[in-house]
């Protein structure tokens, strides 16, 4: 097995991939997020609260792997925080919500539509500025943020919010509209900082919602964000955690340019998406990457690359979800090595 050297930079590769032009290897994007801080000896909390540490972490990870996208993400609640939700911060874990701010319809006055300067948003924008200056010529940065439904569920509490879909759907819609406007304000600023927006919707998972509920309460608001990104001449990605085989066609109907999938048979995904979107996925972070050997990881990547060969919408080798902090950096090396061996293409830099 030969691990070939990259010919193109990460940015050149992704731009050529998106334009349907020849590339030297399959794009590969292990979803390395807050655990990037450990590569420079910092905690996840320092990473979340200091834009320089955040940027330096991503620069260090990029320099090690030369992967194809910096996936900027801190926690699933920072949009809700900007709307008024209090978060609990830990030393070496992502911040999270303990007590949802919305306990009933009467609590809607406690939150607001977030602006670009609210919460921890400015930290991400400052980190983006540093990344653009230091490595922007080599790699594209993306910002992942919780979408409307997951943000609304954070503000209300997931279990109660799902119950409200049946008991008080109008209340859910009111909360979703505020969350959507907050996401729009954040996303517009991300695009202004030359970042690719990635909508994260863990609560839209088929493990939680039926296709009917997804179609009513999640898809229309995702579509609003996708439409706005396209109006701003930006591509946009959609990631839904967990099982998505029953909603993958509805995800494609949002017209998101890239679908990042977690637990979904790739044969089902390529059939139902049918070239409408690029597909990104779906090496299991908690199986192959956490517990597998180098041979296990490379074998899993080889299988996925083979299965998606010839997919008309384009395929990016990635993890199905965020890589846990206990995954060794050497195991991520194995994933990149698989892309440079099993995913290498014939490419002549002098003639292309």
Short mmCIF file of N, CA and C in Angstrom, two decimals, residues 185-274:
data_model
loop_
_atom_site.label_atom_id
_atom_site.label_comp_id
_atom_site.label_asym_id
_atom_site.label_seq_id
_atom_site.Cartn_x
_atom_site.Cartn_y
_atom_site.Cartn_z
N UNK A 185 -28.67 35.52 11.80
CA UNK A 185 -27.76 36.62 12.14
C UNK A 185 -26.34 36.11 12.34
N UNK A 186 -26.22 34.96 13.00
CA UNK A 186 -24.89 34.38 13.20
C UNK A 186 -24.29 33.91 11.88
N UNK A 187 -25.09 33.24 11.09
CA UNK A 187 -24.61 32.67 9.84
C UNK A 187 -24.15 33.75 8.87
N UNK A 188 -24.88 34.85 8.82
CA UNK A 188 -24.50 35.94 7.91
C UNK A 188 -23.10 36.46 8.25
N UNK A 189 -22.81 36.54 9.54
CA UNK A 189 -21.49 37.03 9.95
C UNK A 189 -20.42 35.99 9.66
N UNK A 190 -20.74 34.71 9.80
CA UNK A 190 -19.78 33.66 9.45
C UNK A 190 -19.40 33.76 7.98
N UNK A 191 -20.39 33.92 7.13
CA UNK A 191 -20.14 34.02 5.69
C UNK A 191 -19.31 35.28 5.40
N UNK A 192 -19.60 36.37 6.12
CA UNK A 192 -18.82 37.60 5.95
C UNK A 192 -17.36 37.39 6.34
N UNK A 193 -17.09 36.40 7.19
CA UNK A 193 -15.72 36.06 7.59
C UNK A 193 -15.17 34.90 6.75
N UNK A 194 -15.77 34.69 5.59
CA UNK A 194 -15.28 33.69 4.62
C UNK A 194 -15.33 32.25 5.14
N UNK A 195 -16.31 31.96 5.98
CA UNK A 195 -16.46 30.60 6.51
C UNK A 195 -17.65 29.90 5.87
N UNK A 196 -17.51 28.61 5.68
CA UNK A 196 -18.60 27.77 5.20
C UNK A 196 -19.51 27.44 6.38
N UNK A 197 -20.80 27.77 6.33
CA UNK A 197 -21.69 27.42 7.44
C UNK A 197 -22.12 25.95 7.39
N UNK A 198 -22.14 25.32 8.56
CA UNK A 198 -22.62 23.95 8.70
C UNK A 198 -23.73 23.95 9.75
N UNK A 199 -24.93 23.59 9.33
CA UNK A 199 -26.06 23.51 10.25
C UNK A 199 -26.00 22.17 10.97
N UNK A 200 -26.00 22.22 12.29
CA UNK A 200 -25.98 21.00 13.10
C UNK A 200 -27.35 20.81 13.73
N UNK A 201 -27.97 19.66 13.48
CA UNK A 201 -29.30 19.39 14.03
C UNK A 201 -29.36 18.03 14.73
N UNK A 202 -28.72 17.88 15.89
CA UNK A 202 -28.77 16.59 16.57
C UNK A 202 -30.17 16.18 17.01
N UNK A 203 -31.02 17.15 17.35
CA UNK A 203 -32.36 16.81 17.83
C UNK A 203 -33.29 16.45 16.66
N UNK A 204 -32.85 16.70 15.44
CA UNK A 204 -33.63 16.28 14.27
C UNK A 204 -33.36 14.84 13.88
N UNK A 205 -32.50 14.18 14.62
CA UNK A 205 -32.14 12.79 14.33
C UNK A 205 -33.37 11.89 14.26
N UNK A 206 -33.28 10.92 13.37
CA UNK A 206 -34.33 9.91 13.30
C UNK A 206 -34.42 9.08 14.56
N UNK A 207 -33.40 9.18 15.41
CA UNK A 207 -33.44 8.51 16.71
C UNK A 207 -34.39 9.23 17.67
N UNK A 208 -34.77 10.48 17.33
CA UNK A 208 -35.63 11.28 18.20
C UNK A 208 -36.95 11.64 17.53
N UNK A 209 -36.89 12.09 16.27
CA UNK A 209 -38.09 12.56 15.57
C UNK A 209 -38.50 11.59 14.47
N UNK A 210 -39.79 11.49 14.25
CA UNK A 210 -40.30 10.75 13.10
C UNK A 210 -40.12 11.60 11.85
N UNK A 211 -40.14 11.00 10.66
CA UNK A 211 -40.06 11.81 9.44
C UNK A 211 -41.15 12.88 9.37
N UNK A 212 -42.34 12.57 9.88
CA UNK A 212 -43.44 13.54 9.86
C UNK A 212 -43.10 14.76 10.70
N UNK A 213 -42.58 14.54 11.90
CA UNK A 213 -42.21 15.67 12.76
C UNK A 213 -41.03 16.43 12.18
N UNK A 214 -40.07 15.70 11.60
CA UNK A 214 -38.93 16.37 10.98
C UNK A 214 -39.41 17.30 9.86
N UNK A 215 -40.31 16.81 9.05
CA UNK A 215 -40.80 17.58 7.91
C UNK A 215 -41.55 18.83 8.36
N UNK A 216 -42.24 18.76 9.49
CA UNK A 216 -43.03 19.89 9.96
C UNK A 216 -42.21 20.89 10.77
N UNK A 217 -41.37 20.40 11.67
CA UNK A 217 -40.74 21.28 12.64
C UNK A 217 -39.27 21.59 12.38
N UNK A 218 -38.63 20.84 11.51
CA UNK A 218 -37.20 21.08 11.29
C UNK A 218 -36.89 21.52 9.86
N UNK A 219 -37.33 20.74 8.91
CA UNK A 219 -36.97 20.97 7.52
C UNK A 219 -37.26 22.39 7.01
N UNK A 220 -38.45 22.97 7.29
CA UNK A 220 -38.73 24.31 6.74
C UNK A 220 -37.77 25.38 7.25
N UNK A 221 -37.34 25.25 8.49
CA UNK A 221 -36.45 26.27 9.06
C UNK A 221 -35.02 26.07 8.59
N UNK A 222 -34.62 24.81 8.40
CA UNK A 222 -33.34 24.54 7.76
C UNK A 222 -33.32 25.14 6.36
N UNK A 223 -34.42 24.96 5.65
CA UNK A 223 -34.52 25.47 4.27
C UNK A 223 -34.35 26.99 4.24
N UNK A 224 -34.86 27.69 5.25
CA UNK A 224 -34.68 29.14 5.30
C UNK A 224 -33.20 29.51 5.38
N UNK A 225 -32.45 28.76 6.18
CA UNK A 225 -31.01 29.03 6.30
C UNK A 225 -30.28 28.70 5.01
N UNK A 226 -30.65 27.59 4.39
CA UNK A 226 -30.03 27.21 3.12
C UNK A 226 -30.29 28.27 2.06
N UNK A 227 -31.53 28.73 1.98
CA UNK A 227 -31.87 29.76 0.99
C UNK A 227 -31.08 31.04 1.23
N UNK A 228 -30.93 31.42 2.50
CA UNK A 228 -30.17 32.64 2.81
C UNK A 228 -28.71 32.48 2.41
N UNK A 229 -28.12 31.34 2.70
CA UNK A 229 -26.72 31.11 2.32
C UNK A 229 -26.56 31.23 0.81
N UNK A 230 -27.49 30.64 0.07
CA UNK A 230 -27.41 30.70 -1.39
C UNK A 230 -27.60 32.13 -1.90
N UNK A 231 -28.46 32.89 -1.24
CA UNK A 231 -28.62 34.30 -1.61
C UNK A 231 -27.32 35.07 -1.40
N UNK A 232 -26.53 34.62 -0.44
CA UNK A 232 -25.25 35.27 -0.15
C UNK A 232 -24.10 34.62 -0.92
N UNK A 233 -24.44 33.78 -1.90
CA UNK A 233 -23.45 33.12 -2.75
C UNK A 233 -22.50 32.23 -1.96
N UNK A 234 -23.05 31.58 -0.94
CA UNK A 234 -22.25 30.66 -0.13
C UNK A 234 -22.83 29.25 -0.24
N UNK A 235 -21.96 28.27 -0.24
CA UNK A 235 -22.40 26.89 -0.06
C UNK A 235 -22.75 26.68 1.41
N UNK A 236 -23.50 25.64 1.69
CA UNK A 236 -23.88 25.36 3.07
C UNK A 236 -24.04 23.85 3.25
N UNK A 237 -23.67 23.36 4.43
CA UNK A 237 -23.76 21.94 4.74
C UNK A 237 -24.78 21.71 5.84
N UNK A 238 -25.32 20.51 5.88
CA UNK A 238 -26.27 20.10 6.92
C UNK A 238 -25.78 18.81 7.55
N UNK A 239 -25.63 18.81 8.87
CA UNK A 239 -25.25 17.60 9.60
C UNK A 239 -26.34 17.24 10.59
N UNK A 240 -26.79 15.99 10.54
CA UNK A 240 -27.74 15.48 11.52
C UNK A 240 -27.14 14.23 12.14
N UNK A 241 -27.05 14.24 13.47
CA UNK A 241 -26.46 13.12 14.19
C UNK A 241 -27.41 11.93 14.21
N UNK A 242 -26.86 10.76 14.48
CA UNK A 242 -27.69 9.57 14.67
C UNK A 242 -28.25 9.03 13.37
N UNK A 243 -29.38 8.36 13.48
CA UNK A 243 -29.99 7.67 12.35
C UNK A 243 -30.69 8.67 11.42
N UNK A 244 -30.39 8.55 10.13
CA UNK A 244 -31.00 9.46 9.16
C UNK A 244 -31.53 8.76 7.93
N UNK A 245 -31.53 7.42 7.91
CA UNK A 245 -31.92 6.72 6.68
C UNK A 245 -33.38 6.99 6.29
N UNK A 246 -34.24 7.32 7.27
CA UNK A 246 -35.64 7.59 6.96
C UNK A 246 -35.90 9.04 6.56
N UNK A 247 -34.92 9.90 6.77
CA UNK A 247 -35.12 11.32 6.43
C UNK A 247 -34.08 11.84 5.46
N UNK A 248 -33.19 10.98 4.96
CA UNK A 248 -32.10 11.47 4.11
C UNK A 248 -32.63 12.14 2.85
N UNK A 249 -33.76 11.67 2.33
CA UNK A 249 -34.35 12.32 1.16
C UNK A 249 -34.89 13.70 1.52
N UNK A 250 -35.45 13.84 2.73
CA UNK A 250 -35.95 15.14 3.18
C UNK A 250 -34.80 16.10 3.44
N UNK A 251 -33.69 15.58 3.92
CA UNK A 251 -32.50 16.42 4.08
C UNK A 251 -32.05 16.96 2.73
N UNK A 252 -32.07 16.11 1.72
CA UNK A 252 -31.67 16.55 0.38
C UNK A 252 -32.64 17.59 -0.17
N UNK A 253 -33.92 17.48 0.21
CA UNK A 253 -34.93 18.43 -0.26
C UNK A 253 -34.70 19.85 0.26
N UNK A 254 -33.90 20.00 1.33
CA UNK A 254 -33.58 21.35 1.81
C UNK A 254 -32.67 22.09 0.85
N UNK A 255 -32.06 21.33 -0.08
CA UNK A 255 -31.11 21.85 -1.07
C UNK A 255 -29.77 22.27 -0.45
N UNK A 256 -29.47 21.73 0.73
CA UNK A 256 -28.13 21.92 1.28
C UNK A 256 -27.12 21.32 0.31
N UNK A 257 -26.01 21.99 0.12
CA UNK A 257 -25.02 21.55 -0.88
C UNK A 257 -24.29 20.29 -0.45
N UNK A 258 -24.12 20.13 0.86
CA UNK A 258 -23.39 18.99 1.40
C UNK A 258 -24.22 18.39 2.53
N UNK A 259 -24.41 17.08 2.52
CA UNK A 259 -25.09 16.37 3.59
C UNK A 259 -24.06 15.56 4.36
N UNK A 260 -23.89 15.89 5.62
CA UNK A 260 -22.97 15.18 6.50
C UNK A 260 -23.79 14.16 7.28
N UNK A 261 -23.51 12.87 7.06
CA UNK A 261 -24.36 11.83 7.63
C UNK A 261 -23.60 10.99 8.65
N UNK A 262 -24.35 10.54 9.62
CA UNK A 262 -23.78 9.78 10.73
C UNK A 262 -24.14 8.31 10.56
N UNK A 263 -25.29 7.89 11.08
CA UNK A 263 -25.69 6.48 11.00
C UNK A 263 -26.71 6.32 9.87
N UNK A 264 -26.22 5.96 8.71
CA UNK A 264 -27.06 5.77 7.54
C UNK A 264 -26.31 4.90 6.54
N UNK A 265 -26.95 3.88 6.06
CA UNK A 265 -26.36 3.02 5.05
C UNK A 265 -26.05 3.87 3.82
N UNK A 266 -24.79 3.87 3.39
CA UNK A 266 -24.40 4.73 2.27
C UNK A 266 -25.09 4.35 0.97
N UNK A 267 -25.47 3.08 0.80
CA UNK A 267 -26.20 2.69 -0.40
C UNK A 267 -27.58 3.35 -0.43
N UNK A 268 -28.20 3.49 0.74
CA UNK A 268 -29.48 4.19 0.84
C UNK A 268 -29.29 5.67 0.58
N UNK A 269 -28.24 6.22 1.17
CA UNK A 269 -27.98 7.66 1.00
C UNK A 269 -27.74 8.02 -0.46
N UNK A 270 -26.90 7.26 -1.15
CA UNK A 270 -26.61 7.62 -2.54
C UNK A 270 -27.82 7.42 -3.44
N UNK A 271 -28.68 6.47 -3.10
CA UNK A 271 -29.89 6.25 -3.90
C UNK A 271 -30.91 7.37 -3.67
N UNK A 272 -31.14 7.75 -2.41
CA UNK A 272 -32.18 8.73 -2.10
C UNK A 272 -31.74 10.17 -2.36
N UNK A 273 -30.45 10.43 -2.20
CA UNK A 273 -29.96 11.79 -2.48
C UNK A 273 -29.77 11.97 -3.98
N UNK A 274 -29.35 10.91 -4.65
CA UNK A 274 -29.30 10.86 -6.12
C UNK A 274 -28.58 12.05 -6.75
#
